[in-house]
């Protein structure tokens, strides 16, 4: 009887279930969107019941559509939207408040106060993170401070906290297991990435009772079993936050391996090996995963506007009809004719860190056509990613060998070639670009014996295309210096 790995991918806008076979191929997948709750004061929430029911539905459907049952599944891997915070009552199973989503900025003032009181260095040293509403810590504090009776219940041991992975594990195991993995714990701003334990000083500072926190386990580990998806028990053996799962799915197993996900924004992670590397360029230090008793660290940077620049050409400027059209348009001209576009719509992130910056389109002449502008927009994605890569190289003292890519915009061959040219490294696009789901499937499959070893997995990963650098050094330098000048113009 053939067995499969069931990957459960609980994302920000939808829940997905994907079945993988031994040769890393997708056999079936199901997806279900769930409501986003945007409150008038800018708060962003999810109803935890929507998260859970959408995930359980797709998990059951994906088995049903192939006529499979629990006995056909070797194990389950879970990957999830990170940092999103849920607190629930362990007796009733009911959440005491909606899930506060990672995007929600409601704890801005709390974070500002922590920064003003001088806690930035201490938090960065212990957690690898920059104090920001993004992470779970101040979201937990908000719920305990604002939901009536929550603080008392938490102190008495009635309430449990979890990131989305933890909540799903608890639901799947019907309350038997309250746990999370190292990668998710490292996004809470409560976890000490050096001692590998919840940090008592930070818990005290934020007045969060330790007893509500989950047990932290390896990313490839025995998380118990569920009987809710099929007839019989299915083991849960892999857990990782989405970006770390994608790093694993890209088989970035060695120190210095890089991946970039080209979505609405872009996420870059670099494997930094068995030691955390502290950044001098505003990048985050995080735990990539823990497998076979070995913790691996990563450096993380993001670009706020990547594919979104192409969306803007389509929906804002209306000079293209589809994102895919940008590729032939860019290739129809030999260069941008001196045009640079810096899509700093919401400021600039790493390594520029300028929240006052705004977008710039410069170098226009009478000869400028929409093809030049489209090409400049695609190039802007590569320039921004290149800047993050250079920062990571500076922090780690290691030169990038190859960049592994995934996400919607990685389908654009022009963009991938330009990335290779400008960063002067190979760009590798795998056959299976569902790397997030694949990553948690790998973590699960390693534990349940479905795949033998990480080497075994790496040897079987198939590359769809390898882009290699194809411009002279002088050309690269002149393009980069033009970009730098354009970036300087983003502050009015
Ligand atoms: P997310 O997960 O953030 O929703 P996806 O990975 O689905 O993003 O990628 C969608 C983004 O990629 C959109 O911003 C879109 O503009 C961009 N995109 C999709 N296809 C292409 C393409 N062929 N060329 C350039 N950009 C693309």
Short mmCIF file of C-alpha atoms in Angstrom, two decimals, residues 125-297:
data_model
loop_
_atom_site.label_atom_id
_atom_site.label_comp_id
_atom_site.label_asym_id
_atom_site.label_seq_id
_atom_site.Cartn_x
_atom_site.Cartn_y
_atom_site.Cartn_z
CA UNK A 125 20.48 39.78 22.29
CA UNK A 126 18.05 37.28 23.79
CA UNK A 127 15.53 36.77 20.96
CA UNK A 128 17.35 37.93 17.80
CA UNK A 129 14.40 40.22 17.06
CA UNK A 130 13.73 43.92 16.84
CA UNK A 131 10.98 45.13 19.21
CA UNK A 132 7.90 45.32 16.97
CA UNK A 133 4.12 44.71 17.18
CA UNK A 134 4.65 42.00 14.52
CA UNK A 135 5.83 39.44 17.11
CA UNK A 136 3.56 37.57 19.55
CA UNK A 137 4.83 38.87 22.92
CA UNK A 138 3.02 42.21 23.05
CA UNK A 139 -0.10 40.65 21.45
CA UNK A 140 -0.30 38.20 24.38
CA UNK A 141 0.11 41.06 26.81
CA UNK A 142 -2.67 42.98 25.04
CA UNK A 143 -5.14 40.09 25.42
CA UNK A 144 -4.24 39.55 29.09
CA UNK A 145 -4.58 43.28 29.80
CA UNK A 146 -7.75 43.89 27.78
CA UNK A 147 -9.96 40.80 28.04
CA UNK A 148 -11.88 40.81 31.28
CA UNK A 149 -10.75 38.11 33.69
CA UNK A 150 -8.02 36.83 31.35
CA UNK A 151 -5.07 37.74 33.56
CA UNK A 152 -6.51 35.93 36.61
CA UNK A 153 -7.40 32.86 34.57
CA UNK A 154 -3.92 32.81 33.03
CA UNK A 155 -2.32 33.01 36.49
CA UNK A 156 -4.50 30.15 37.73
CA UNK A 157 -3.39 27.97 34.80
CA UNK A 158 -6.72 27.92 32.90
CA UNK A 159 -5.46 29.65 29.77
CA UNK A 160 -3.04 28.46 27.10
CA UNK A 161 -1.14 30.53 24.57
CA UNK A 162 -0.12 29.32 21.16
CA UNK A 163 0.98 30.49 17.77
CA UNK A 164 -1.21 28.95 15.06
CA UNK A 165 0.81 25.70 14.91
CA UNK A 166 0.30 25.17 18.64
CA UNK A 167 -3.41 25.80 18.44
CA UNK A 168 -3.80 23.36 15.55
CA UNK A 169 -1.77 20.66 17.33
CA UNK A 170 -3.91 21.09 20.44
CA UNK A 171 -7.11 20.84 18.36
CA UNK A 172 -5.88 17.88 16.31
CA UNK A 173 -4.83 15.98 19.43
CA UNK A 174 -8.07 16.98 21.21
CA UNK A 175 -6.22 18.78 23.98
CA UNK A 176 -3.60 16.11 24.67
CA UNK A 177 -0.61 18.07 23.35
CA UNK A 178 0.27 21.72 23.97
CA UNK A 179 3.49 22.26 22.06
CA UNK A 180 5.27 24.32 19.45
CA UNK A 181 8.54 23.97 17.57
CA UNK A 182 11.75 26.00 17.84
CA UNK A 183 11.13 27.96 14.64
CA UNK A 184 7.73 29.22 15.78
CA UNK A 185 8.89 29.85 19.35
CA UNK A 186 11.67 32.06 18.00
CA UNK A 187 9.05 34.43 16.51
CA UNK A 188 7.28 35.15 19.80
CA UNK A 189 9.89 37.59 21.20
CA UNK A 190 9.70 35.53 24.42
CA UNK A 191 12.12 32.77 23.46
CA UNK A 192 15.80 32.97 24.24
CA UNK A 193 17.53 31.68 21.09
CA UNK A 194 20.83 31.21 22.95
CA UNK A 195 19.62 29.20 25.96
CA UNK A 196 16.78 27.63 23.91
CA UNK A 197 14.19 28.30 26.59
CA UNK A 198 11.40 30.76 27.35
CA UNK A 199 13.07 33.84 28.82
CA UNK A 200 12.09 34.64 32.41
CA UNK A 201 13.28 38.27 32.24
CA UNK A 202 11.09 39.08 29.23
CA UNK A 203 8.13 37.20 30.70
CA UNK A 204 8.49 39.25 33.87
CA UNK A 205 8.86 42.49 31.95
CA UNK A 206 5.60 41.85 30.07
CA UNK A 207 3.83 40.20 33.00
CA UNK A 208 3.08 36.97 31.10
CA UNK A 209 2.68 33.79 33.21
CA UNK A 210 5.07 31.07 32.04
CA UNK A 211 2.57 28.31 32.67
CA UNK A 212 0.45 29.37 29.67
CA UNK A 213 3.31 28.77 27.20
CA UNK A 214 3.62 25.60 25.10
CA UNK A 215 6.37 23.03 25.40
CA UNK A 216 9.04 23.71 22.76
CA UNK A 217 9.96 20.68 20.68
CA UNK A 218 12.10 19.86 17.66
CA UNK A 219 10.72 20.75 14.22
CA UNK A 220 10.94 17.07 13.33
CA UNK A 221 9.48 15.37 16.40
CA UNK A 222 6.70 13.24 17.81
CA UNK A 223 3.76 15.61 18.41
CA UNK A 224 1.20 12.90 19.15
CA UNK A 225 -1.57 11.75 16.83
CA UNK A 226 -4.98 12.75 15.55
CA UNK A 227 -8.07 10.64 14.87
CA UNK A 228 -10.04 13.54 13.40
CA UNK A 229 -8.90 13.38 9.77
CA UNK A 230 -9.46 9.72 8.83
CA UNK A 231 -10.54 6.46 10.42
CA UNK A 232 -7.62 5.70 12.73
CA UNK A 233 -4.60 7.49 14.11
CA UNK A 234 -2.30 9.72 12.06
CA UNK A 235 0.94 10.91 13.67
CA UNK A 236 1.97 14.58 13.62
CA UNK A 237 5.74 14.63 13.05
CA UNK A 238 6.77 17.97 11.53
CA UNK A 239 6.18 21.60 12.48
CA UNK A 240 7.75 24.85 11.23
CA UNK A 241 6.76 28.47 10.60
CA UNK A 242 6.12 29.22 6.92
CA UNK A 243 9.39 30.96 5.97
CA UNK A 244 11.55 28.45 7.82
CA UNK A 245 9.56 25.60 6.26
CA UNK A 246 10.27 27.08 2.85
CA UNK A 247 14.01 27.27 3.66
CA UNK A 248 13.85 23.57 4.56
CA UNK A 249 11.71 22.77 1.51
CA UNK A 250 14.37 24.41 -0.65
CA UNK A 251 16.88 22.02 0.98
CA UNK A 252 18.97 24.97 2.21
CA UNK A 253 20.56 22.59 4.71
CA UNK A 254 24.10 23.99 4.64
CA UNK A 255 25.53 27.10 6.20
CA UNK A 256 25.45 29.93 3.64
CA UNK A 257 22.47 28.51 1.68
CA UNK A 258 19.96 31.22 0.72
CA UNK A 259 16.35 31.22 -0.39
CA UNK A 260 14.09 34.00 -1.55
CA UNK A 261 10.31 33.85 -1.85
CA UNK A 262 9.01 36.33 -4.44
CA UNK A 263 5.41 37.03 -3.40
CA UNK A 264 3.59 40.29 -2.71
CA UNK A 265 6.63 41.09 -0.60
CA UNK A 266 9.85 39.08 -0.64
CA UNK A 267 11.28 36.99 2.17
CA UNK A 268 14.95 36.11 2.30
CA UNK A 269 16.44 33.60 4.68
CA UNK A 270 20.02 32.47 4.94
CA UNK A 271 21.11 29.37 6.83
CA UNK A 272 23.79 30.56 9.27
CA UNK A 273 24.58 27.15 10.75
CA UNK A 274 24.64 26.15 14.41
CA UNK A 275 25.21 29.64 15.82
CA UNK A 276 23.04 32.74 15.77
CA UNK A 277 24.60 35.58 13.76
CA UNK A 278 23.72 39.00 15.10
CA UNK A 279 23.02 41.58 12.41
CA UNK A 280 24.54 45.06 12.12
CA UNK A 281 22.22 45.83 9.22
CA UNK A 282 18.79 45.57 10.82
CA UNK A 283 18.16 41.94 9.84
CA UNK A 284 16.51 39.44 12.17
CA UNK A 285 18.17 36.42 13.72
CA UNK A 286 15.87 33.45 14.01
CA UNK A 287 15.83 29.70 14.50
CA UNK A 288 15.48 27.89 11.19
CA UNK A 289 14.69 24.46 12.65
CA UNK A 290 15.80 21.78 15.02
CA UNK A 291 16.33 18.28 13.62
CA UNK A 292 18.08 15.28 15.23
CA UNK A 293 18.99 17.32 18.30
CA UNK A 294 20.72 20.00 16.21
CA UNK A 295 19.46 23.57 16.11
CA UNK A 296 20.07 25.54 12.91
CA UNK A 297 19.87 29.33 12.83
#
